[in-house]
PDB file of C-alpha atoms and ligand atoms in Angstrom:
ATOM      1  CA  MET A   1      78.819 -16.196  57.797  1.00  0.00           C
ATOM      2  CA  ARG A   2      77.959 -12.566  57.038  1.00  0.00           C
ATOM      3  CA  THR A   3      79.953  -9.720  58.544  1.00  0.00           C
ATOM      4  CA  VAL A   4      78.426  -6.530  59.874  1.00  0.00           C
ATOM      5  CA  VAL A   5      80.442  -3.495  60.886  1.00  0.00           C
ATOM      6  CA  LEU A   6      78.937  -1.256  63.543  1.00  0.00           C
ATOM      7  CA  ASP A   7      80.453   2.177  63.867  1.00  0.00           C
ATOM      8  CA  PRO A   8      80.065   3.985  67.181  1.00  0.00           C
ATOM      9  CA  GLY A   9      80.523   7.637  66.233  1.00  0.00           C
ATOM     10  CA  HIS A  10      83.283   9.812  67.702  1.00  0.00           C
ATOM     11  CA  GLY A  11      85.526   8.685  70.607  1.00  0.00           C
ATOM     12  CA  GLY A  12      88.614   9.613  72.557  1.00  0.00           C
ATOM     13  CA  SER A  13      89.682  13.192  73.107  1.00  0.00           C
ATOM     14  CA  GLU A  14      91.504  14.053  69.860  1.00  0.00           C
ATOM     15  CA  PRO A  15      89.980  14.914  66.503  1.00  0.00           C
ATOM     16  CA  ARG A  16      90.851  12.467  63.717  1.00  0.00           C
ATOM     17  CA  ALA A  17      90.456  13.967  60.293  1.00  0.00           C
ATOM     18  CA  LEU A  18      86.743  14.746  60.107  1.00  0.00           C
ATOM     19  CA  SER A  19      85.796  12.754  63.198  1.00  0.00           C
ATOM     20  CA  THR A  20      85.347  14.943  66.261  1.00  0.00           C
ATOM     21  CA  PRO A  21      86.066  13.254  69.610  1.00  0.00           C
ATOM     22  CA  HIS A  22      83.081  13.910  71.838  1.00  0.00           C
ATOM     23  CA  GLY A  23      80.226  14.603  69.444  1.00  0.00           C
ATOM     24  CA  VAL A  24      77.096  16.156  70.887  1.00  0.00           C
ATOM     25  CA  ARG A  25      76.868  16.732  74.628  1.00  0.00           C
ATOM     26  CA  GLY A  26      73.392  16.593  76.201  1.00  0.00           C
ATOM     27  CA  PRO A  27      72.108  19.153  78.740  1.00  0.00           C
ATOM     28  CA  CYS A  28      72.755  16.631  81.532  1.00  0.00           C
ATOM     29  CA  GLY A  29      76.259  15.844  80.297  1.00  0.00           C
ATOM     30  CA  THR A  30      75.710  12.661  78.271  1.00  0.00           C
ATOM     31  CA  GLN A  31      78.346  12.450  75.571  1.00  0.00           C
ATOM     32  CA  GLU A  32      77.483  11.167  72.127  1.00  0.00           C
ATOM     33  CA  LYS A  33      80.678   9.073  72.018  1.00  0.00           C
ATOM     34  CA  GLU A  34      79.582   7.147  75.129  1.00  0.00           C
ATOM     35  CA  LEU A  35      76.052   6.657  73.933  1.00  0.00           C
ATOM     36  CA  THR A  36      77.088   5.346  70.518  1.00  0.00           C
ATOM     37  CA  LEU A  37      79.552   2.846  72.009  1.00  0.00           C
ATOM     38  CA  ALA A  38      77.049   1.600  74.580  1.00  0.00           C
ATOM     39  CA  LEU A  39      74.497   1.072  71.819  1.00  0.00           C
ATOM     40  CA  ALA A  40      76.939  -0.600  69.423  1.00  0.00           C
ATOM     41  CA  ARG A  41      77.858  -3.146  72.103  1.00  0.00           C
ATOM     42  CA  ARG A  42      74.201  -3.887  72.710  1.00  0.00           C
ATOM     43  CA  VAL A  43      73.487  -4.334  68.997  1.00  0.00           C
ATOM     44  CA  ARG A  44      76.488  -6.659  68.718  1.00  0.00           C
ATOM     45  CA  ALA A  45      75.144  -8.767  71.568  1.00  0.00           C
ATOM     46  CA  GLN A  46      71.821  -9.054  69.712  1.00  0.00           C
ATOM     47  CA  LEU A  47      73.380 -10.025  66.388  1.00  0.00           C
ATOM     48  CA  GLU A  48      75.978 -12.541  67.527  1.00  0.00           C
ATOM     49  CA  PRO A  49      76.544 -15.418  67.116  1.00  0.00           C
ATOM     50  CA  HIS A  50      74.542 -15.658  63.870  1.00  0.00           C
ATOM     51  CA  VAL A  51      76.374 -12.743  62.276  1.00  0.00           C
ATOM     52  CA  ARG A  52      80.040 -11.823  62.617  1.00  0.00           C
ATOM     53  CA  VAL A  53      80.133  -8.339  64.124  1.00  0.00           C
ATOM     54  CA  HIS A  54      83.045  -5.900  64.156  1.00  0.00           C
ATOM     55  CA  LEU A  55      83.045  -2.541  65.871  1.00  0.00           C
ATOM     56  CA  THR A  56      85.160   0.230  64.381  1.00  0.00           C
ATOM     57  CA  ARG A  57      86.125   0.966  67.958  1.00  0.00           C
ATOM     58  CA  ASP A  58      85.429  -0.946  71.161  1.00  0.00           C
ATOM     59  CA  THR A  59      87.136   1.528  73.472  1.00  0.00           C
ATOM     60  CA  ASP A  60      87.103   5.255  74.060  1.00  0.00           C
ATOM     61  CA  ARG A  61      89.298   6.229  71.119  1.00  0.00           C
ATOM     62  CA  ASN A  62      88.645   8.185  67.975  1.00  0.00           C
ATOM     63  CA  VAL A  63      88.976   6.706  64.486  1.00  0.00           C
ATOM     64  CA  SER A  64      89.093   8.729  61.273  1.00  0.00           C
ATOM     65  CA  LEU A  65      86.145   8.452  58.920  1.00  0.00           C
ATOM     66  CA  GLU A  66      88.423   6.924  56.276  1.00  0.00           C
ATOM     67  CA  GLU A  67      89.568   4.205  58.668  1.00  0.00           C
ATOM     68  CA  ARG A  68      86.014   3.423  59.689  1.00  0.00           C
ATOM     69  CA  ALA A  69      84.963   2.930  56.078  1.00  0.00           C
ATOM     70  CA  ALA A  70      88.194   1.081  55.264  1.00  0.00           C
ATOM     71  CA  LEU A  71      87.522  -1.497  57.958  1.00  0.00           C
ATOM     72  CA  ALA A  72      84.171  -2.355  56.402  1.00  0.00           C
ATOM     73  CA  ARG A  73      85.810  -2.639  52.997  1.00  0.00           C
ATOM     74  CA  ARG A  74      88.663  -4.797  54.278  1.00  0.00           C
ATOM     75  CA  LEU A  75      86.275  -7.189  55.984  1.00  0.00           C
ATOM     76  CA  GLY A  76      83.923  -7.336  52.997  1.00  0.00           C
ATOM     77  CA  ALA A  77      81.089  -6.403  55.334  1.00  0.00           C
ATOM     78  CA  SER A  78      77.552  -6.983  54.151  1.00  0.00           C
ATOM     79  CA  ALA A  79      76.364  -4.002  56.148  1.00  0.00           C
ATOM     80  CA  PHE A  80      77.904  -0.962  57.762  1.00  0.00           C
ATOM     81  CA  VAL A  81      75.824   1.010  60.250  1.00  0.00           C
ATOM     82  CA  SER A  82      77.203   4.152  61.813  1.00  0.00           C
ATOM     83  CA  LEU A  83      75.635   5.322  65.069  1.00  0.00           C
ATOM     84  CA  HIS A  84      75.259   8.976  66.026  1.00  0.00           C
ATOM     85  CA  ALA A  85      72.993  11.352  67.925  1.00  0.00           C
ATOM     86  CA  ASN A  86      71.808  14.700  66.684  1.00  0.00           C
ATOM     87  CA  GLU A  87      72.106  18.278  67.855  1.00  0.00           C
ATOM     88  CA  GLY A  88      69.547  20.999  67.250  1.00  0.00           C
ATOM     89  CA  ARG A  89      67.323  23.650  68.705  1.00  0.00           C
ATOM     90  CA  PRO A  90      65.566  22.943  72.016  1.00  0.00           C
ATOM     91  CA  GLY A  91      62.580  20.708  71.436  1.00  0.00           C
ATOM     92  CA  GLU A  92      63.851  19.310  68.142  1.00  0.00           C
ATOM     93  CA  ARG A  93      63.334  15.552  68.204  1.00  0.00           C
ATOM     94  CA  GLY A  94      63.242  12.453  66.059  1.00  0.00           C
ATOM     95  CA  CYS A  95      65.431   9.834  64.463  1.00  0.00           C
ATOM     96  CA  GLU A  96      66.771  10.053  60.938  1.00  0.00           C
ATOM     97  CA  THR A  97      68.871   7.785  58.748  1.00  0.00           C
ATOM     98  CA  TRP A  98      71.347   8.900  56.107  1.00  0.00           C
ATOM     99  CA  VAL A  99      72.630   7.408  52.896  1.00  0.00           C
ATOM    100  CA  HIS A 100      75.176   8.717  50.419  1.00  0.00           C
ATOM    101  CA  PRO A 101      73.782  10.267  47.188  1.00  0.00           C
ATOM    102  CA  HIS A 102      75.760   7.657  45.223  1.00  0.00           C
ATOM    103  CA  ALA A 103      74.473   4.810  47.362  1.00  0.00           C
ATOM    104  CA  ALA A 104      73.216   1.762  45.498  1.00  0.00           C
ATOM    105  CA  PRO A 105      69.606   0.665  46.024  1.00  0.00           C
ATOM    106  CA  PRO A 106      70.512  -1.985  48.640  1.00  0.00           C
ATOM    107  CA  SER A 107      71.994   0.737  50.876  1.00  0.00           C
ATOM    108  CA  ARG A 108      68.782   2.702  50.522  1.00  0.00           C
ATOM    109  CA  ALA A 109      66.830  -0.406  51.425  1.00  0.00           C
ATOM    110  CA  LEU A 110      68.963  -0.892  54.520  1.00  0.00           C
ATOM    111  CA  ALA A 111      68.438   2.750  55.492  1.00  0.00           C
ATOM    112  CA  ALA A 112      64.669   2.479  55.033  1.00  0.00           C
ATOM    113  CA  GLN A 113      64.521  -0.691  57.094  1.00  0.00           C
ATOM    114  CA  VAL A 114      66.650   0.821  59.871  1.00  0.00           C
ATOM    115  CA  GLN A 115      64.623   4.033  59.896  1.00  0.00           C
ATOM    116  CA  ARG A 116      61.321   2.169  60.191  1.00  0.00           C
ATOM    117  CA  ALA A 117      62.660   0.042  63.027  1.00  0.00           C
ATOM    118  CA  LEU A 118      64.042   3.041  64.907  1.00  0.00           C
ATOM    119  CA  ALA A 119      60.858   5.077  64.521  1.00  0.00           C
ATOM    120  CA  ARG A 120      58.882   2.275  66.110  1.00  0.00           C
ATOM    121  CA  VAL A 121      60.935   2.655  69.291  1.00  0.00           C
ATOM    122  CA  ILE A 122      61.924   6.310  69.307  1.00  0.00           C
ATOM    123  CA  GLY A 123      58.759   7.836  67.873  1.00  0.00           C
ATOM    124  CA  PRO A 124      57.842   9.663  64.681  1.00  0.00           C
ATOM    125  CA  GLY A 125      60.930   9.791  62.517  1.00  0.00           C
ATOM    126  CA  ARG A 126      62.405  12.394  60.220  1.00  0.00           C
ATOM    127  CA  GLY A 127      62.886   9.906  57.421  1.00  0.00           C
ATOM    128  CA  VAL A 128      65.777   8.782  55.253  1.00  0.00           C
ATOM    129  CA  LYS A 129      68.035  11.591  54.074  1.00  0.00           C
ATOM    130  CA  SER A 130      70.768  11.773  51.498  1.00  0.00           C
ATOM    131  CA  GLY A 131      74.019  13.616  52.023  1.00  0.00           C
ATOM    132  CA  GLY A 132      77.630  13.497  50.878  1.00  0.00           C
ATOM    133  CA  LEU A 133      79.011  11.984  54.052  1.00  0.00           C
ATOM    134  CA  ALA A 134      82.554  10.722  53.512  1.00  0.00           C
ATOM    135  CA  LEU A 135      81.860   7.840  55.850  1.00  0.00           C
ATOM    136  CA  LEU A 136      79.155   6.446  53.571  1.00  0.00           C
ATOM    137  CA  ASP A 137      80.859   7.041  50.235  1.00  0.00           C
ATOM    138  CA  PRO A 138      80.508   3.838  48.156  1.00  0.00           C
ATOM    139  CA  ALA A 139      83.903   4.615  46.604  1.00  0.00           C
ATOM    140  CA  ARG A 140      85.434   4.121  50.045  1.00  0.00           C
ATOM    141  CA  LEU A 141      83.263   1.282  51.275  1.00  0.00           C
ATOM    142  CA  GLY A 142      83.292  -0.847  48.160  1.00  0.00           C
ATOM    143  CA  SER A 143      80.299  -2.216  46.329  1.00  0.00           C
ATOM    144  CA  SER A 144      79.654  -5.199  48.589  1.00  0.00           C
ATOM    145  CA  THR A 145      78.837  -3.132  51.671  1.00  0.00           C
ATOM    146  CA  ASP A 146      75.407  -1.601  52.207  1.00  0.00           C
ATOM    147  CA  ALA A 147      75.773   1.421  54.426  1.00  0.00           C
ATOM    148  CA  CYS A 148      73.784   3.965  56.378  1.00  0.00           C
ATOM    149  CA  MET A 149      74.221   6.296  59.300  1.00  0.00           C
ATOM    150  CA  VAL A 150      71.619   6.835  61.996  1.00  0.00           C
ATOM    151  CA  GLU A 151      70.980   9.889  64.110  1.00  0.00           C
ATOM    152  CA  LEU A 152      69.098   8.272  66.967  1.00  0.00           C
ATOM    153  CA  ASP A 153      67.456  11.394  68.353  1.00  0.00           C
ATOM    154  CA  TYR A 154      68.437  14.893  69.432  1.00  0.00           C
ATOM    155  CA  LEU A 155      70.776  14.442  72.356  1.00  0.00           C
ATOM    156  CA  SER A 156      70.594  18.235  72.721  1.00  0.00           C
ATOM    157  CA  ASP A 157      66.996  17.850  73.888  1.00  0.00           C
ATOM    158  CA  ARG A 158      66.596  17.179  77.603  1.00  0.00           C
ATOM    159  CA  ALA A 159      63.732  14.690  77.275  1.00  0.00           C
ATOM    160  CA  ALA A 160      65.486  12.815  74.457  1.00  0.00           C
ATOM    161  CA  GLU A 161      68.668  12.662  76.494  1.00  0.00           C
ATOM    162  CA  ARG A 162      66.765  11.233  79.453  1.00  0.00           C
ATOM    163  CA  ARG A 163      65.360   8.467  77.258  1.00  0.00           C
ATOM    164  CA  LEU A 164      68.684   7.687  75.618  1.00  0.00           C
ATOM    165  CA  ARG A 165      70.326   7.372  79.045  1.00  0.00           C
ATOM    166  CA  ASP A 166      67.809   4.720  80.022  1.00  0.00           C
ATOM    167  CA  GLY A 167      69.183   1.179  79.722  1.00  0.00           C
ATOM    168  CA  ALA A 168      65.821  -0.343  78.823  1.00  0.00           C
ATOM    169  CA  THR A 169      65.349   2.171  76.009  1.00  0.00           C
ATOM    170  CA  LEU A 170      68.822   1.486  74.690  1.00  0.00           C
ATOM    171  CA  ASP A 171      68.060  -2.236  74.774  1.00  0.00           C
ATOM    172  CA  ALA A 172      64.878  -1.657  72.780  1.00  0.00           C
ATOM    173  CA  ILE A 173      66.747   0.461  70.222  1.00  0.00           C
ATOM    174  CA  ALA A 174      69.461  -2.191  69.962  1.00  0.00           C
ATOM    175  CA  CYS A 175      66.865  -4.880  69.425  1.00  0.00           C
ATOM    176  CA  ALA A 176      65.180  -2.839  66.681  1.00  0.00           C
ATOM    177  CA  LEU A 177      68.463  -2.082  64.919  1.00  0.00           C
ATOM    178  CA  ALA A 178      69.619  -5.684  65.103  1.00  0.00           C
ATOM    179  CA  GLY A 179      66.277  -6.843  63.724  1.00  0.00           C
ATOM    180  CA  ALA A 180      66.531  -4.429  60.799  1.00  0.00           C
ATOM    181  CA  VAL A 181      70.065  -5.563  59.961  1.00  0.00           C
ATOM    182  CA  ARG A 182      69.084  -9.229  60.207  1.00  0.00           C
ATOM    183  CA  GLU A 183      66.090  -8.675  57.933  1.00  0.00           C
ATOM    184  CA  HIS A 184      68.224  -6.840  55.417  1.00  0.00           C
ATOM    185  CA  ILE A 185      70.809  -9.604  55.279  1.00  0.00           C
ATOM    186  CA  ALA A 186      68.119 -12.249  54.998  1.00  0.00           C
ATOM    187  CA  ALA A 187      66.524 -10.407  52.062  1.00  0.00           C
ATOM    188  CA  ALA A 188      69.887 -10.107  50.314  1.00  0.00           C
ATOM    189  CA  GLU A 189      70.447 -13.844  50.722  1.00  0.00           C
ATOM    190  CA  ARG A 190      66.984 -14.693  49.548  1.00  0.00           C
ATOM    191  CA  TYR A 191      66.976 -12.650  46.373  1.00  0.00           C
ATOM    192  CA  GLY A 192      70.580 -11.987  45.566  1.00  0.00           C
ATOM    193  CA  LYS A 193      72.264  -8.718  46.258  1.00  0.00           C
ATOM    194  CA  THR A 194      72.876  -7.599  42.736  1.00  0.00           C
ATOM    195  CA  LEU A 195      69.569  -8.814  41.375  1.00  0.00           C
ATOM    196  CA  ALA A 196      67.143  -7.375  43.856  1.00  0.00           C
ATOM    197  CA  ARG A 197      66.869  -3.635  43.685  1.00  0.00           C
ATOM    198  CA  VAL A 198      64.581  -1.764  45.963  1.00  0.00           C
ATOM    199  CA  LEU A 199      62.522   0.828  44.214  1.00  0.00           C
ATOM    200  CA  ALA A 200      62.712   4.396  45.398  1.00  0.00           C
ATOM    201  CA  ALA A 201      58.930   4.755  45.475  1.00  0.00           C
ATOM    202  CA  PRO A 202      57.224   5.173  48.841  1.00  0.00           C
ATOM    203  CA  GLN A 203      56.841   1.991  50.787  1.00  0.00           C
ATOM    204  CA  PRO A 204      53.299   0.650  50.598  1.00  0.00           C
ATOM    205  CA  SER A 205      53.366  -0.307  54.258  1.00  0.00           C
ATOM    206  CA  PRO A 206      55.896  -0.374  57.068  1.00  0.00           C
ATOM    207  CA  CYS A 207      56.494  -4.081  56.646  1.00  0.00           C
ATOM    208  CA  ALA A 208      56.699  -4.247  52.869  1.00  0.00           C
ATOM    209  CA  HIS A 209      59.662  -3.853  50.614  1.00  0.00           C
ATOM    210  CA  ARG A 210      59.465  -3.282  46.904  1.00  0.00           C
ATOM    211  CA  TYR A 211      62.038  -5.105  44.892  1.00  0.00           C
ATOM    212  CA  GLU A 212      62.766  -4.923  41.224  1.00  0.00           C
ATOM    213  CA  ILE A 213      64.054  -8.216  39.978  1.00  0.00           C
ATOM    214  CA  ALA A 214      64.979  -9.223  36.465  1.00  0.00           C
ATOM    215  CA  ARG A 215      62.420 -11.749  35.270  1.00  0.00           C
ATOM    216  CA  SER A 216      65.170 -14.121  34.265  1.00  0.00           C
ATOM    217  CA  ALA A 217      66.702 -13.896  37.730  1.00  0.00           C
ATOM    218  CA  LEU A 218      63.612 -14.937  39.622  1.00  0.00           C
ATOM    219  CA  PRO A 219      64.052 -18.151  41.509  1.00  0.00           C
ATOM    220  CA  SER A 220      61.744 -20.956  40.447  1.00  0.00           C
ATOM    221  CA  SER A 221      59.658 -20.237  43.476  1.00  0.00           C
ATOM    222  CA  THR A 222      59.878 -17.001  45.386  1.00  0.00           C
ATOM    223  CA  ALA A 223      59.034 -16.526  48.969  1.00  0.00           C
ATOM    224  CA  LEU A 224      55.804 -14.647  49.358  1.00  0.00           C
ATOM    225  CA  VAL A 225      54.849 -12.198  46.783  1.00  0.00           C
ATOM    226  CA  LYS A 226      52.168  -9.681  46.042  1.00  0.00           C
ATOM    227  CA  GLN A 227      52.004  -8.263  42.598  1.00  0.00           C
ATOM    228  CA  HIS A 228      52.845  -4.753  41.644  1.00  0.00           C
ATOM    229  CA  LEU A 229      53.362  -4.692  37.948  1.00  0.00           C
ATOM    230  CA  GLY A 230      52.471  -1.213  36.717  1.00  0.00           C
ATOM    231  CA  GLY A 231      54.969   1.051  35.053  1.00  0.00           C
ATOM    232  CA  MET A 232      57.828  -1.365  34.905  1.00  0.00           C
ATOM    233  CA  ALA A 233      60.437  -1.551  32.202  1.00  0.00           C
ATOM    234  CA  ALA A 234      60.136  -4.551  29.925  1.00  0.00           C
ATOM    235  CA  GLY A 235      61.938  -7.550  31.240  1.00  0.00           C
ATOM    236  CA  LYS A 236      61.528  -6.474  34.856  1.00  0.00           C
ATOM    237  CA  VAL A 237      58.963  -7.215  37.470  1.00  0.00           C
ATOM    238  CA  ALA A 238      58.296  -5.425  40.693  1.00  0.00           C
ATOM    239  CA  LEU A 239      57.272  -7.442  43.647  1.00  0.00           C
ATOM    240  CA  ILE A 240      55.948  -6.347  46.962  1.00  0.00           C
ATOM    241  CA  ILE A 241      57.385  -8.642  49.527  1.00  0.00           C
ATOM    242  CA  ARG A 242      55.890  -8.529  52.952  1.00  0.00           C
ATOM    243  CA  THR A 243      58.624  -9.759  55.176  1.00  0.00           C
ATOM    244  CA  ASN A 244      56.344 -10.401  58.108  1.00  0.00           C
ATOM    245  CA  GLU A 245      54.246 -12.756  56.028  1.00  0.00           C
ATOM    246  CA  ILE A 246      57.048 -15.000  54.866  1.00  0.00           C
ATOM    247  CA  PRO A 247      56.525 -18.282  56.625  1.00  0.00           C
ATOM    248  CA  LYS A 248      59.678 -19.805  58.046  1.00  0.00           C
ATOM    249  CA  GLY A 249      61.189 -21.815  55.237  1.00  0.00           C
ATOM    250  CA  GLY A 250      57.979 -21.386  53.254  1.00  0.00           C
ATOM    251  CA  GLU A 251      57.771 -20.367  49.654  1.00  0.00           C
ATOM    252  CA  VAL A 252      55.011 -19.084  47.423  1.00  0.00           C
ATOM    253  CA  ASP A 253      55.153 -19.708  43.710  1.00  0.00           C
ATOM    254  CA  VAL A 254      55.695 -16.395  41.992  1.00  0.00           C
ATOM    255  CA  ALA A 255      53.313 -17.453  39.229  1.00  0.00           C
ATOM    256  CA  GLY A 256      50.590 -16.984  41.822  1.00  0.00           C
ATOM    257  CA  CYS A 257      50.842 -13.218  41.536  1.00  0.00           C
ATOM    258  CA  GLY A 258      49.627 -13.373  37.959  1.00  0.00           C
ATOM    259  CA  GLY A 259      50.392 -11.394  34.841  1.00  0.00           C
ATOM    260  CA  LEU A 260      54.158 -11.272  35.013  1.00  0.00           C
ATOM    261  CA  ARG A 261      55.650  -9.448  32.089  1.00  0.00           C
ATOM    262  CA  ARG A 262      58.294 -11.132  30.141  1.00  0.00           C
TER     263      ARG A 262
HETATM  264 ZN1   ZN B   1      77.890  12.334  65.706  1.00  0.00          ZN
END
């Protein structure tokens, strides 16, 4: 069974290395540390029992960024998702998802999937961003863990805070996040983590994922495929895989997409 580590940002009342205790505080007093824990518990409830879920903290305590990443590494987690809320000028809104500049393509795929899912609930997003966050450093997490960090919305904005305090909204966000993580794990199982590499190019549609797979690594039949063969290095193919079109247990012969380069 796959393991997912959810990381509710901040916690407790003492700083721990680079992890501040309270995080952002909304105009009505909502603390980021409370919001992230409430959400992490909801996401866990959505993912279990099909996925083993660990929280970096399940109480109001702070954990250093190193320890958070180390837990994911120790458990050999397939995915690590850190939960935060943003702070900015009044009126600034929108979700964003972060990856480390050294992140491997599967982490970027996870981030893209999470960002799309969040934007559907929270509203127009600010996209996937890259930054040298210690928490997401592949050198700390290990190569088997795909990792991203989400900034749900601007807790500093009164309207955003009101939404994030609402239990039904949190449930919807949890459902979206859990769905994105489940999809990501399913794709990794279907195509093989080291073989399937998501291309950095813009996604052709919100439900499609572009994978680059070595021709020799293609399974004899590949679930649902649309061709996208231009500009690829020899020996590679690029496939557009529409996850929402994959029939349960169904497979489409990859030869059907025509013109595969060898
Ligand atoms: Zn934070």
